[in-house]
Amino acid sequence: MTLADLSDGMLEVAVGKIRAANDPAMRAVKLDLLADPLPAPAPDVIYSAMTLHHIPDTGAILRRFHDALANGGYLCIADLDTEDGSFHGPGVDVHHGFDRAALAAKARAAGFASVAFTTAHVMSKAVDGQSKPFPIFLMVARKA
Ligand SMILES: C[S@@+](CC[C@H](N)C(=O)[O-])C[C@H]1O[C@@H](n2cnc3c(N)ncnc32)[C@H](O)[C@@H]1O
């Protein structure tokens, strides 16, 4: 299992978790998902948690994931449902979550089939001193 991120701080967290799990099958690598070659051999599963909203071109990253996966492999993406921008607050240039139907259409356009959604989690975050719920979907899609 390869854990990938662009941020040194996030990679340190990942390395700490791998050490704590003491699992030799896991590793962490610094990778720009948009630009760097994705690790070989082609994986059976690509999983992304709360990263899609940081990637400006959603269609491009979905196409990259599709190209990188083994045939019959699964893409699993956990991210925010559409929100009003209060998750990150003003001045942060990210997607304000995703509309599930629109994201499914982009996944199909990238070549995925059997695109399905569940609600994986509801994160509570303080916004203006009040706890606010932010639903997080899990999209699972298969490379045909
Ligand atoms: C909200 S954090 C989520 C981190 C982790 N996946 C988790 O669930 O705790 C979003 C992460 O996306 C990473 N990221 C943004 N753009 C990226 C890119 N082009 N390639 C790799 N990682 C990227 C950031 O470095 C950041 O650590």
CSV table of C-alpha atoms in Angstrom, one decimal, residues 14 28-29 45 48 55 57 88 109:
chain,number,residue,atom,x,y,z
A,14,ALA,CA,1.8,9.1,7.3
A,28,ALA,CA,4.7,6.8,2.0
A,29,VAL,CA,6.0,8.7,-1.0
A,45,VAL,CA,-7.4,0.2,-5.8
A,48,SER,CA,-8.3,9.4,-1.9
A,55,ILE,CA,-7.2,19.5,-7.1
A,57,ASP,CA,-9.1,20.1,-12.6
A,88,HIS,CA,-12.2,26.2,4.8
A,109,ALA,CA,-16.6,10.7,-18.8
